[in-house]
Amino acid sequence: MLAIPTISMDAQSPQRAPNCANVSRFLGLYKNAKRDPLHFFLRVSEGHDIIEIPNLLGRFYVVRHPDLIAQVLRSKHTHYQKSSYYKRVRPLFGDGLFELEGNRWRKKRQQVQPSFHKKKIDALASSMVGQIVKLLDDWETASTANRSIDIVPSLMHMSFSIVSQSLCGDIIPGNLSTLSNALEEILQQGERLLWSPLPIVHRFPSPRKARVDRALRLLDDTIQRLIDARIERPVDPDSNDLLGDLLAAECPETGKPLTRQELRDDLMTMLIAGHETTALAIAWACYHLSKHPEILRKLRSENAGVLEGRLPTLSDLSSMPYNLMVLQETLRLFPPFWTLSRQPVNDSTLGSYCIPAGSTLMVSPYVIHRDPALWDNPEGFDPDRFSAARSATRHPYAYIPFGAGPRVCIGRGFALLEAQLCLAAIVQRFSPELAPGYRVEAQPMISLRPRYGIRMSLRKAVLD
């Protein structure tokens, strides 16, 4: 394990963070970072614990050392709120957990947390497997016809069905392709709003805005129909669906049931976060397995020894550690959300550095997970780095695919359960092979999507 120098947390004379002098102050973040943000932030922060990037719109810092990240996300988290950049997407996502701050966020988290208790999540395993089987049957058709497919859309549809059934007790009504496309339109708009130097221009009428408005209307209408259908069923305090829990809950501030707008905002946030991230994790795992046949063989051997040809169940997963390690390594290289940002409420000290109030602090799991000071061979795909022995010596904030601290992703258990079951079922039936010459490239939207999809041939699995 690499030795990471510890940063002093009680410096006598706070200093200004080093400045990234090779970035033009007049063009700054928006020209240099927007073109290729993944490479840009890796390059400019290399060798620095924290670095300031010149920017006309305010102080902007990239935080790279795990000790400093621990302060921002955990030990001093009350000093740092979500960046004002996130307010730009509030018209899209509403006031869900993703957006709220302070007491409103804490009360909402307390309200939603019981629905994500491990026992509740585990109870969803069998329904997840049912949707996974439908996916594999569709893939079987393509495999029999010797036809390559882009696996991303079908994984999105499967994950969308799983999350809607889990959140609402039923599959969302309507055409899944249309709904998934609407979500993608909204996510793309969210990315544009986050990066735009003049976000107000996106409020003006345009063909693009019309498409986004149609997508929002479609999803709003779908969510309202779900709420109506769920209200017609008796409220069951022991239900496993989130919407049932929310209907049975009371607002912590008023003691009254949640309003329709509150229900809509909660469901919108969880539909977006719950299907996109898991589907992409599985897709990226399949991509890496196609490039590393020795890892696929090891995974399939574990799979066969535990399952003996049957479908995976919840109780099998504890006997399949390598399955989880493959997913953990996938999430290291392609974390669900590649960047987080925070703002200090007041002037603050981060390690030995003074950070002015209102500055933007960027914490990028993508950058941290590729830091050669934290990881051996950081660009390599090596699931064994997540063995118990190697993980025990790792800095706890060197690996943060779901964030960390009090605002760690509430759905991480749900996502990992779905991904483990799906990966086990996939390798049992197929050997994913990337189409010859097909270009795969990460596109840094709010999540890390493959820019051109991932086209694969799905060969029938044969145990070596």
Short mmCIF file of C-alpha atoms in Angstrom, two decimals:
data_model
loop_
_atom_site.label_atom_id
_atom_site.label_comp_id
_atom_site.label_asym_id
_atom_site.label_seq_id
_atom_site.Cartn_x
_atom_site.Cartn_y
_atom_site.Cartn_z
CA MET A 1 0.00 0.00 0.00
CA LEU A 2 1.26 3.47 -0.85
CA ALA A 3 2.20 5.70 2.07
CA ILE A 4 0.14 8.92 2.04
CA PRO A 5 1.57 11.89 3.95
CA THR A 6 -0.83 13.18 6.57
CA ILE A 7 -1.83 16.84 6.33
CA SER A 8 -1.63 19.00 9.42
CA MET A 9 -5.09 20.10 10.50
CA ASP A 10 -4.04 22.83 12.92
CA ALA A 11 -1.61 25.03 11.04
CA GLN A 12 -0.69 28.23 12.86
CA SER A 13 -0.71 30.42 9.75
CA PRO A 14 -3.20 29.33 7.09
CA GLN A 15 -1.83 29.85 3.60
CA ARG A 16 -3.38 30.43 0.24
CA ALA A 17 -3.79 27.34 -1.94
CA PRO A 18 -1.40 27.11 -4.91
CA ASN A 19 -2.67 28.65 -8.10
CA CYS A 20 -2.91 26.85 -11.42
CA ALA A 21 -0.88 29.40 -13.34
CA ASN A 22 -1.07 27.59 -16.67
CA VAL A 23 -4.82 28.25 -17.04
CA SER A 24 -5.83 31.58 -18.54
CA ARG A 25 -7.68 33.75 -16.00
CA PHE A 26 -9.94 35.10 -18.71
CA LEU A 27 -10.95 31.75 -20.14
CA GLY A 28 -10.30 29.70 -17.03
CA LEU A 29 -12.54 26.85 -16.11
CA TYR A 30 -15.12 27.13 -18.85
CA LYS A 31 -12.89 26.89 -21.90
CA ASN A 32 -10.23 24.55 -20.59
CA ALA A 33 -12.36 22.23 -18.48
CA LYS A 34 -15.47 21.96 -20.59
CA ARG A 35 -13.59 20.62 -23.61
CA ASP A 36 -12.25 17.54 -21.78
CA PRO A 37 -13.05 17.81 -18.05
CA LEU A 38 -11.80 14.37 -17.01
CA HIS A 39 -8.31 14.91 -18.43
CA PHE A 40 -8.27 18.58 -17.42
CA PHE A 41 -8.90 18.02 -13.71
CA LEU A 42 -6.53 15.05 -13.59
CA ARG A 43 -3.78 17.14 -15.18
CA VAL A 44 -4.11 20.44 -13.33
CA SER A 45 -4.42 18.90 -9.86
CA GLU A 46 -1.59 16.38 -10.24
CA GLY A 47 0.94 16.68 -7.45
CA HIS A 48 -1.21 19.07 -5.39
CA ASP A 49 -3.26 18.52 -2.22
CA ILE A 50 -5.51 21.38 -3.33
CA ILE A 51 -5.20 23.81 -6.20
CA GLU A 52 -6.99 26.99 -7.23
CA ILE A 53 -8.08 27.35 -10.84
CA PRO A 54 -8.40 30.96 -12.04
CA ASN A 55 -11.99 31.78 -12.85
CA LEU A 56 -13.75 35.11 -13.37
CA LEU A 57 -16.92 33.88 -11.68
CA GLY A 58 -15.28 33.23 -8.30
CA ARG A 59 -12.68 31.14 -6.49
CA PHE A 60 -12.63 27.53 -7.73
CA TYR A 61 -10.55 24.81 -6.06
CA VAL A 62 -9.89 21.15 -6.79
CA VAL A 63 -9.39 19.19 -3.55
CA ARG A 64 -7.29 16.06 -4.04
CA HIS A 65 -5.75 14.92 -0.74
CA PRO A 66 -7.98 12.41 1.12
CA ASP A 67 -7.37 14.13 4.49
CA LEU A 68 -8.80 17.36 3.08
CA ILE A 69 -11.67 15.51 1.43
CA ALA A 70 -12.49 13.93 4.80
CA GLN A 71 -12.81 17.41 6.28
CA VAL A 72 -15.07 18.69 3.52
CA LEU A 73 -17.38 15.67 3.48
CA ARG A 74 -17.29 14.54 7.11
CA SER A 75 -15.50 16.24 9.99
CA LYS A 76 -16.32 19.82 8.88
CA HIS A 77 -19.32 19.05 6.70
CA THR A 78 -21.49 21.63 8.49
CA HIS A 79 -19.05 24.33 7.30
CA TYR A 80 -19.64 23.35 3.65
CA GLN A 81 -22.95 23.32 1.83
CA LYS A 82 -23.69 22.13 -1.64
CA SER A 83 -22.33 24.43 -4.30
CA SER A 84 -24.67 27.08 -5.71
CA TYR A 85 -24.13 25.37 -9.06
CA TYR A 86 -26.63 22.71 -7.95
CA LYS A 87 -29.35 25.36 -7.64
CA ARG A 88 -29.24 25.64 -11.41
CA VAL A 89 -30.83 22.19 -11.78
CA ARG A 90 -33.56 22.72 -9.19
CA PRO A 91 -36.17 23.45 -11.90
CA LEU A 92 -35.44 19.98 -13.28
CA PHE A 93 -35.08 17.86 -10.16
CA GLY A 94 -37.10 19.82 -7.60
CA ASP A 95 -36.44 19.87 -3.86
CA GLY A 96 -35.38 16.28 -3.26
CA LEU A 97 -32.47 15.00 -1.21
CA PHE A 98 -30.09 15.99 -4.00
CA GLU A 99 -30.96 19.67 -3.61
CA LEU A 100 -31.92 20.34 0.00
CA GLU A 101 -29.58 21.84 2.60
CA GLY A 102 -29.39 22.26 6.36
CA ASN A 103 -32.35 21.33 8.54
CA ARG A 104 -34.60 20.67 5.55
CA TRP A 105 -32.13 18.10 4.23
CA ARG A 106 -31.65 16.46 7.65
CA LYS A 107 -35.39 16.10 8.18
CA LYS A 108 -35.91 14.74 4.68
CA ARG A 109 -33.06 12.26 5.14
CA GLN A 110 -34.56 11.06 8.43
CA GLN A 111 -37.92 10.69 6.74
CA VAL A 112 -36.62 8.65 3.79
CA GLN A 113 -33.90 6.65 5.56
CA PRO A 114 -36.17 3.85 6.90
CA SER A 115 -37.15 2.95 3.33
CA PHE A 116 -33.50 2.21 2.58
CA HIS A 117 -32.91 0.02 5.63
CA LYS A 118 -30.95 -3.09 4.67
CA LYS A 119 -33.85 -5.43 5.46
CA LYS A 120 -36.14 -3.46 3.15
CA ILE A 121 -33.58 -3.41 0.35
CA ASP A 122 -32.82 -7.13 0.73
CA ALA A 123 -36.54 -7.92 0.42
CA LEU A 124 -36.43 -6.51 -3.13
CA ALA A 125 -33.88 -9.05 -4.39
CA SER A 126 -36.36 -11.54 -5.87
CA SER A 127 -38.23 -8.86 -7.84
CA MET A 128 -34.89 -7.55 -9.12
CA VAL A 129 -34.00 -11.01 -10.42
CA GLY A 130 -37.35 -11.18 -12.25
CA GLN A 131 -36.49 -8.06 -14.24
CA ILE A 132 -32.91 -9.27 -14.81
CA VAL A 133 -34.25 -12.49 -16.37
CA LYS A 134 -36.32 -10.43 -18.84
CA LEU A 135 -33.15 -8.58 -19.87
CA LEU A 136 -31.21 -11.80 -20.37
CA ASP A 137 -34.00 -13.33 -22.43
CA ASP A 138 -33.84 -10.31 -24.76
CA TRP A 139 -30.08 -10.71 -24.97
CA GLU A 140 -30.58 -14.40 -25.74
CA THR A 141 -32.48 -13.43 -28.88
CA ALA A 142 -29.61 -11.24 -30.04
CA SER A 143 -27.08 -13.93 -29.17
CA THR A 144 -28.95 -16.63 -31.09
CA ALA A 145 -29.11 -14.35 -34.12
CA ASN A 146 -25.37 -13.68 -33.77
CA ARG A 147 -26.19 -9.97 -33.62
CA SER A 148 -24.20 -7.39 -31.67
CA ILE A 149 -26.13 -4.84 -29.59
CA ASP A 150 -25.49 -1.69 -27.62
CA ILE A 151 -26.02 -3.04 -24.10
CA VAL A 152 -26.54 0.38 -22.48
CA PRO A 153 -30.19 1.05 -23.52
CA SER A 154 -31.39 -2.41 -22.46
CA LEU A 155 -29.60 -2.12 -19.12
CA MET A 156 -31.20 1.31 -18.64
CA HIS A 157 -34.64 -0.16 -19.32
CA MET A 158 -34.05 -3.04 -16.91
CA SER A 159 -32.81 -0.75 -14.17
CA PHE A 160 -35.67 1.68 -14.78
CA SER A 161 -38.16 -1.17 -14.31
CA ILE A 162 -36.41 -2.31 -11.13
CA VAL A 163 -36.26 1.12 -9.54
CA SER A 164 -39.86 1.98 -10.43
CA GLN A 165 -41.12 -1.34 -9.07
CA SER A 166 -39.08 -0.92 -5.90
CA LEU A 167 -40.02 2.70 -5.33
CA CYS A 168 -43.65 2.46 -6.30
CA GLY A 169 -44.65 -1.19 -6.02
CA ASP A 170 -45.29 -1.47 -9.75
CA ILE A 171 -43.66 -0.98 -13.13
CA ILE A 172 -44.03 2.60 -14.32
CA PRO A 173 -46.82 2.85 -16.89
CA GLY A 174 -45.89 3.88 -20.40
CA ASN A 175 -43.20 3.14 -22.95
CA LEU A 176 -39.91 2.55 -21.15
CA SER A 177 -37.85 3.73 -24.11
CA THR A 178 -39.77 7.01 -24.23
CA LEU A 179 -39.44 7.53 -20.49
CA SER A 180 -35.74 6.66 -20.51
CA ASN A 181 -35.15 9.07 -23.39
CA ALA A 182 -36.98 11.77 -21.44
CA LEU A 183 -34.72 11.19 -18.45
CA GLU A 184 -31.66 11.41 -20.70
CA GLU A 185 -32.92 14.73 -22.12
CA ILE A 186 -33.28 16.09 -18.58
CA LEU A 187 -29.82 14.86 -17.55
CA GLN A 188 -28.25 16.47 -20.60
CA GLN A 189 -29.99 19.73 -19.77
CA GLY A 190 -28.73 19.45 -16.20
CA GLU A 191 -25.19 19.08 -17.49
CA ARG A 192 -25.58 22.13 -19.73
CA LEU A 193 -26.90 24.19 -16.82
CA LEU A 194 -24.03 23.16 -14.55
CA TRP A 195 -21.37 24.14 -17.09
CA SER A 196 -22.95 27.22 -18.64
CA PRO A 197 -21.28 30.58 -17.82
CA LEU A 198 -24.72 32.17 -18.39
CA PRO A 199 -27.36 29.67 -17.26
CA ILE A 200 -30.15 32.22 -17.73
CA VAL A 201 -29.91 31.79 -21.52
CA HIS A 202 -31.32 28.28 -21.14
CA ARG A 203 -34.62 29.78 -19.98
CA PHE A 204 -35.19 31.43 -23.35
CA PRO A 205 -37.47 29.69 -25.87
CA SER A 206 -35.60 27.34 -28.20
CA PRO A 207 -36.11 23.91 -29.81
CA ARG A 208 -33.89 22.41 -27.11
CA LYS A 209 -35.89 24.00 -24.28
CA ALA A 210 -39.08 22.73 -25.90
CA ARG A 211 -37.70 19.18 -25.86
CA VAL A 212 -36.72 19.51 -22.20
CA ASP A 213 -40.13 20.91 -21.29
CA ARG A 214 -41.83 17.98 -23.05
CA ALA A 215 -39.60 15.52 -21.20
CA LEU A 216 -40.44 17.13 -17.86
CA ARG A 217 -44.17 17.07 -18.61
CA LEU A 218 -43.98 13.40 -19.56
CA LEU A 219 -42.17 12.43 -16.35
CA ASP A 220 -44.36 14.65 -14.18
CA ASP A 221 -47.49 13.09 -15.69
CA THR A 222 -46.08 9.59 -15.17
CA ILE A 223 -45.17 10.29 -11.55
CA GLN A 224 -48.59 11.80 -10.82
CA ARG A 225 -50.28 8.70 -12.26
CA LEU A 226 -48.10 6.55 -10.01
CA ILE A 227 -49.06 8.61 -6.99
CA ASP A 228 -52.76 8.33 -7.90
CA ALA A 229 -52.54 4.57 -8.35
CA ARG A 230 -50.69 4.12 -5.06
CA ILE A 231 -53.13 6.31 -3.14
CA GLU A 232 -55.97 4.04 -4.28
CA ARG A 233 -54.30 1.12 -2.49
CA PRO A 234 -54.43 0.96 1.32
CA VAL A 235 -51.51 2.60 3.09
CA ASP A 236 -49.44 -0.20 4.59
CA PRO A 237 -46.77 0.82 7.15
CA ASP A 238 -44.97 -2.47 6.42
CA SER A 239 -44.87 -1.94 2.67
CA ASN A 240 -41.57 -2.39 0.82
CA ASP A 241 -42.15 0.41 -1.67
CA LEU A 242 -40.85 3.90 -1.00
CA LEU A 243 -43.97 5.66 -2.21
CA GLY A 244 -46.05 3.70 0.30
CA ASP A 245 -43.66 4.74 3.05
CA LEU A 246 -43.84 8.38 2.00
CA LEU A 247 -47.63 8.34 1.89
CA ALA A 248 -47.67 6.93 5.41
CA ALA A 249 -45.14 9.48 6.66
CA GLU A 250 -45.72 12.92 8.09
CA CYS A 251 -43.78 16.08 7.31
CA PRO A 252 -41.32 16.58 10.22
CA GLU A 253 -42.03 20.34 10.19
CA THR A 254 -45.84 20.39 10.02
CA GLY A 255 -46.95 16.93 11.14
CA LYS A 256 -49.06 16.74 7.98
CA PRO A 257 -48.81 14.29 5.08
CA LEU A 258 -46.40 15.22 2.33
CA THR A 259 -47.79 17.33 -0.45
CA ARG A 260 -47.98 16.07 -4.01
CA GLN A 261 -45.11 18.38 -4.94
CA GLU A 262 -42.92 16.91 -2.20
CA LEU A 263 -43.81 13.39 -3.33
CA ARG A 264 -43.04 14.33 -6.93
CA ASP A 265 -39.65 15.82 -6.06
CA ASP A 266 -38.63 12.78 -3.99
CA LEU A 267 -39.64 10.32 -6.69
CA MET A 268 -38.03 12.34 -9.49
CA THR A 269 -34.71 12.44 -7.63
CA MET A 270 -34.73 8.72 -6.90
CA LEU A 271 -35.86 7.66 -10.35
CA ILE A 272 -33.03 9.64 -11.93
CA ALA A 273 -30.33 8.55 -9.50
CA GLY A 274 -31.62 5.02 -9.03
CA HIS A 275 -31.66 3.76 -12.60
CA GLU A 276 -28.89 5.67 -14.36
CA THR A 277 -26.02 4.89 -12.01
CA THR A 278 -26.66 1.15 -11.59
CA ALA A 279 -27.17 0.47 -15.28
CA LEU A 280 -23.93 2.27 -16.13
CA ALA A 281 -21.97 0.36 -13.48
CA ILE A 282 -23.10 -2.95 -15.00
CA ALA A 283 -22.34 -1.74 -18.53
CA TRP A 284 -18.82 -0.61 -17.59
CA ALA A 285 -18.23 -3.92 -15.78
CA CYS A 286 -19.19 -5.85 -18.92
CA TYR A 287 -16.84 -3.65 -20.93
CA HIS A 288 -13.90 -4.41 -18.65
CA LEU A 289 -14.67 -8.13 -18.54
CA SER A 290 -14.58 -8.21 -22.34
CA LYS A 291 -11.05 -6.74 -22.19
CA HIS A 292 -9.84 -9.05 -19.42
CA PRO A 293 -10.77 -12.67 -20.16
CA GLU A 294 -8.71 -13.93 -17.22
CA ILE A 295 -10.85 -11.87 -14.82
CA LEU A 296 -14.02 -13.12 -16.52
CA ARG A 297 -12.82 -16.72 -16.08
CA LYS A 298 -12.15 -16.15 -12.39
CA LEU A 299 -15.53 -14.52 -11.90
CA ARG A 300 -17.34 -17.28 -13.78
CA SER A 301 -15.55 -19.96 -11.77
CA GLU A 302 -16.73 -18.37 -8.51
CA ASN A 303 -20.19 -18.04 -10.01
CA ALA A 304 -20.42 -21.69 -11.03
CA GLY A 305 -19.14 -22.95 -7.69
CA VAL A 306 -21.85 -21.09 -5.78
CA LEU A 307 -24.84 -21.11 -8.11
CA GLU A 308 -24.38 -24.44 -9.93
CA GLY A 309 -26.44 -23.18 -12.85
CA ARG A 310 -29.38 -21.60 -10.97
CA LEU A 311 -30.28 -17.93 -10.73
CA PRO A 312 -28.56 -15.89 -8.02
CA THR A 313 -30.37 -15.05 -4.79
CA LEU A 314 -29.67 -12.64 -1.97
CA SER A 315 -28.20 -15.40 0.21
CA ASP A 316 -25.66 -16.31 -2.48
CA LEU A 317 -23.94 -12.94 -2.57
CA SER A 318 -21.99 -13.34 0.67
CA SER A 319 -20.31 -16.39 -0.92
CA MET A 320 -19.35 -14.43 -4.06
CA PRO A 321 -16.76 -11.86 -2.91
CA TYR A 322 -15.05 -11.62 -6.30
CA ASN A 323 -18.32 -10.50 -7.87
CA LEU A 324 -18.38 -7.52 -5.51
CA MET A 325 -14.66 -6.84 -6.07
CA VAL A 326 -15.21 -6.61 -9.84
CA LEU A 327 -17.97 -4.09 -9.28
CA GLN A 328 -15.91 -2.11 -6.76
CA GLU A 329 -13.06 -1.85 -9.25
CA THR A 330 -15.50 -0.81 -11.96
CA LEU A 331 -16.85 1.94 -9.69
CA ARG A 332 -13.31 3.06 -8.95
CA LEU A 333 -12.62 3.73 -12.62
CA PHE A 334 -16.14 4.91 -13.46
CA PRO A 335 -17.78 6.27 -10.29
CA PRO A 336 -21.54 6.94 -10.53
CA PHE A 337 -21.09 10.69 -10.04
CA TRP A 338 -17.66 11.78 -11.18
CA THR A 339 -17.62 15.07 -9.28
CA LEU A 340 -19.07 16.67 -6.13
CA SER A 341 -18.90 20.33 -5.21
CA ARG A 342 -19.26 22.29 -1.99
CA GLN A 343 -19.09 25.91 -0.81
CA PRO A 344 -17.84 27.16 2.57
CA VAL A 345 -20.57 29.03 4.40
CA ASN A 346 -17.95 31.31 5.98
CA ASP A 347 -14.24 31.87 5.52
CA SER A 348 -12.69 28.57 6.57
CA THR A 349 -9.43 26.71 7.00
CA LEU A 350 -8.97 23.45 5.16
CA GLY A 351 -5.85 21.73 6.44
CA SER A 352 -3.33 24.57 6.27
CA TYR A 353 -5.17 26.46 3.53
CA CYS A 354 -7.52 29.42 3.88
CA ILE A 355 -10.66 29.12 1.78
CA PRO A 356 -12.83 32.24 1.31
CA ALA A 357 -16.59 32.03 1.83
CA GLY A 358 -18.52 31.44 -1.38
CA SER A 359 -15.66 29.61 -3.08
CA THR A 360 -16.41 26.42 -4.97
CA LEU A 361 -14.60 23.28 -3.82
CA MET A 362 -14.58 20.40 -6.26
CA VAL A 363 -14.07 16.84 -5.01
CA SER A 364 -13.81 14.42 -7.92
CA PRO A 365 -14.03 10.68 -7.22
CA TYR A 366 -12.79 10.15 -10.78
CA VAL A 367 -9.60 12.10 -10.03
CA ILE A 368 -9.04 10.64 -6.56
CA HIS A 369 -9.54 7.08 -7.81
CA ARG A 370 -6.78 7.60 -10.38
CA ASP A 371 -4.27 9.29 -8.10
CA PRO A 372 -0.94 7.40 -8.32
CA ALA A 373 -0.17 8.55 -4.78
CA LEU A 374 -3.18 6.51 -3.60
CA TRP A 375 -3.32 3.62 -6.06
CA ASP A 376 -0.76 1.33 -7.69
CA ASN A 377 -1.26 1.17 -11.47
CA PRO A 378 -4.27 3.48 -11.19
CA GLU A 379 -5.42 3.08 -14.81
CA GLY A 380 -5.31 -0.73 -14.66
CA PHE A 381 -8.36 -2.92 -13.99
CA ASP A 382 -7.48 -5.04 -10.95
CA PRO A 383 -10.38 -6.31 -8.79
CA ASP A 384 -7.90 -7.93 -6.38
CA ARG A 385 -7.02 -4.47 -5.05
CA PHE A 386 -10.36 -4.75 -3.18
CA SER A 387 -9.39 -7.89 -1.29
CA ALA A 388 -9.91 -7.60 2.45
CA ALA A 389 -6.17 -7.40 3.11
CA ARG A 390 -5.46 -4.64 0.61
CA SER A 391 -8.60 -2.67 1.49
CA ALA A 392 -7.74 -2.67 5.19
CA THR A 393 -4.69 -0.45 4.63
CA ARG A 394 -6.34 2.00 2.25
CA HIS A 395 -7.14 5.56 3.25
CA PRO A 396 -10.93 5.61 3.87
CA TYR A 397 -11.32 8.67 1.63
CA ALA A 398 -9.27 7.30 -1.24
CA TYR A 399 -12.35 5.45 -2.50
CA ILE A 400 -15.65 7.36 -2.51
CA PRO A 401 -17.78 6.15 -5.45
CA PHE A 402 -21.00 7.07 -3.63
CA GLY A 403 -19.67 10.13 -1.85
CA ALA A 404 -18.92 10.00 1.88
CA GLY A 405 -19.91 11.42 5.22
CA PRO A 406 -23.49 12.30 6.22
CA ARG A 407 -24.48 12.93 2.58
CA VAL A 408 -23.25 9.58 1.29
CA CYS A 409 -25.67 8.26 -1.34
CA ILE A 410 -28.72 6.86 0.43
CA GLY A 411 -29.27 4.33 -2.36
CA ARG A 412 -25.81 2.74 -2.42
CA GLY A 413 -27.04 -0.53 -0.88
CA PHE A 414 -29.84 -0.73 -3.43
CA ALA A 415 -27.44 -0.08 -6.31
CA LEU A 416 -24.87 -2.65 -5.21
CA LEU A 417 -27.50 -5.32 -4.61
CA GLU A 418 -28.96 -4.87 -8.08
CA ALA A 419 -25.52 -4.74 -9.72
CA GLN A 420 -24.27 -7.88 -7.96
CA LEU A 421 -27.34 -9.91 -8.88
CA CYS A 422 -27.27 -8.69 -12.46
CA LEU A 423 -23.55 -9.30 -12.99
CA ALA A 424 -23.83 -12.83 -11.57
CA ALA A 425 -26.74 -13.63 -13.91
CA ILE A 426 -24.99 -12.13 -16.95
CA VAL A 427 -21.72 -14.06 -16.65
CA GLN A 428 -23.67 -17.25 -16.00
CA ARG A 429 -25.22 -17.04 -19.48
CA PHE A 430 -22.95 -14.86 -21.59
CA SER A 431 -19.40 -13.90 -22.41
CA PRO A 432 -19.61 -10.23 -23.43
CA GLU A 433 -17.27 -9.40 -26.32
CA LEU A 434 -16.73 -5.83 -27.47
CA ALA A 435 -17.50 -5.40 -31.17
CA PRO A 436 -14.22 -5.24 -33.14
CA GLY A 437 -12.92 -1.72 -33.58
CA TYR A 438 -15.72 -0.22 -31.49
CA ARG A 439 -14.71 2.99 -29.75
CA VAL A 440 -15.66 3.28 -26.07
CA GLU A 441 -15.15 6.65 -24.40
CA ALA A 442 -16.44 8.10 -21.14
CA GLN A 443 -18.71 11.13 -21.52
CA PRO A 444 -18.73 13.20 -18.32
CA MET A 445 -22.32 14.25 -17.92
CA ILE A 446 -23.75 14.32 -14.41
CA SER A 447 -22.86 10.63 -14.49
CA LEU A 448 -20.16 8.94 -16.61
CA ARG A 449 -21.92 7.60 -19.69
CA PRO A 450 -20.22 5.84 -22.60
CA ARG A 451 -20.35 8.50 -25.30
CA TYR A 452 -21.04 6.06 -28.14
CA GLY A 453 -22.64 3.30 -26.11
CA ILE A 454 -21.02 -0.13 -25.64
CA ARG A 455 -21.72 -2.45 -28.56
CA MET A 456 -21.13 -6.10 -27.76
CA SER A 457 -21.59 -9.60 -29.07
CA LEU A 458 -23.11 -11.81 -26.37
CA ARG A 459 -21.57 -15.26 -26.75
CA LYS A 460 -23.03 -18.20 -24.85
CA ALA A 461 -20.99 -18.75 -21.70
CA VAL A 462 -18.77 -21.80 -21.54
CA LEU A 463 -17.05 -22.69 -18.27
CA ASP A 464 -13.30 -23.09 -18.91
#
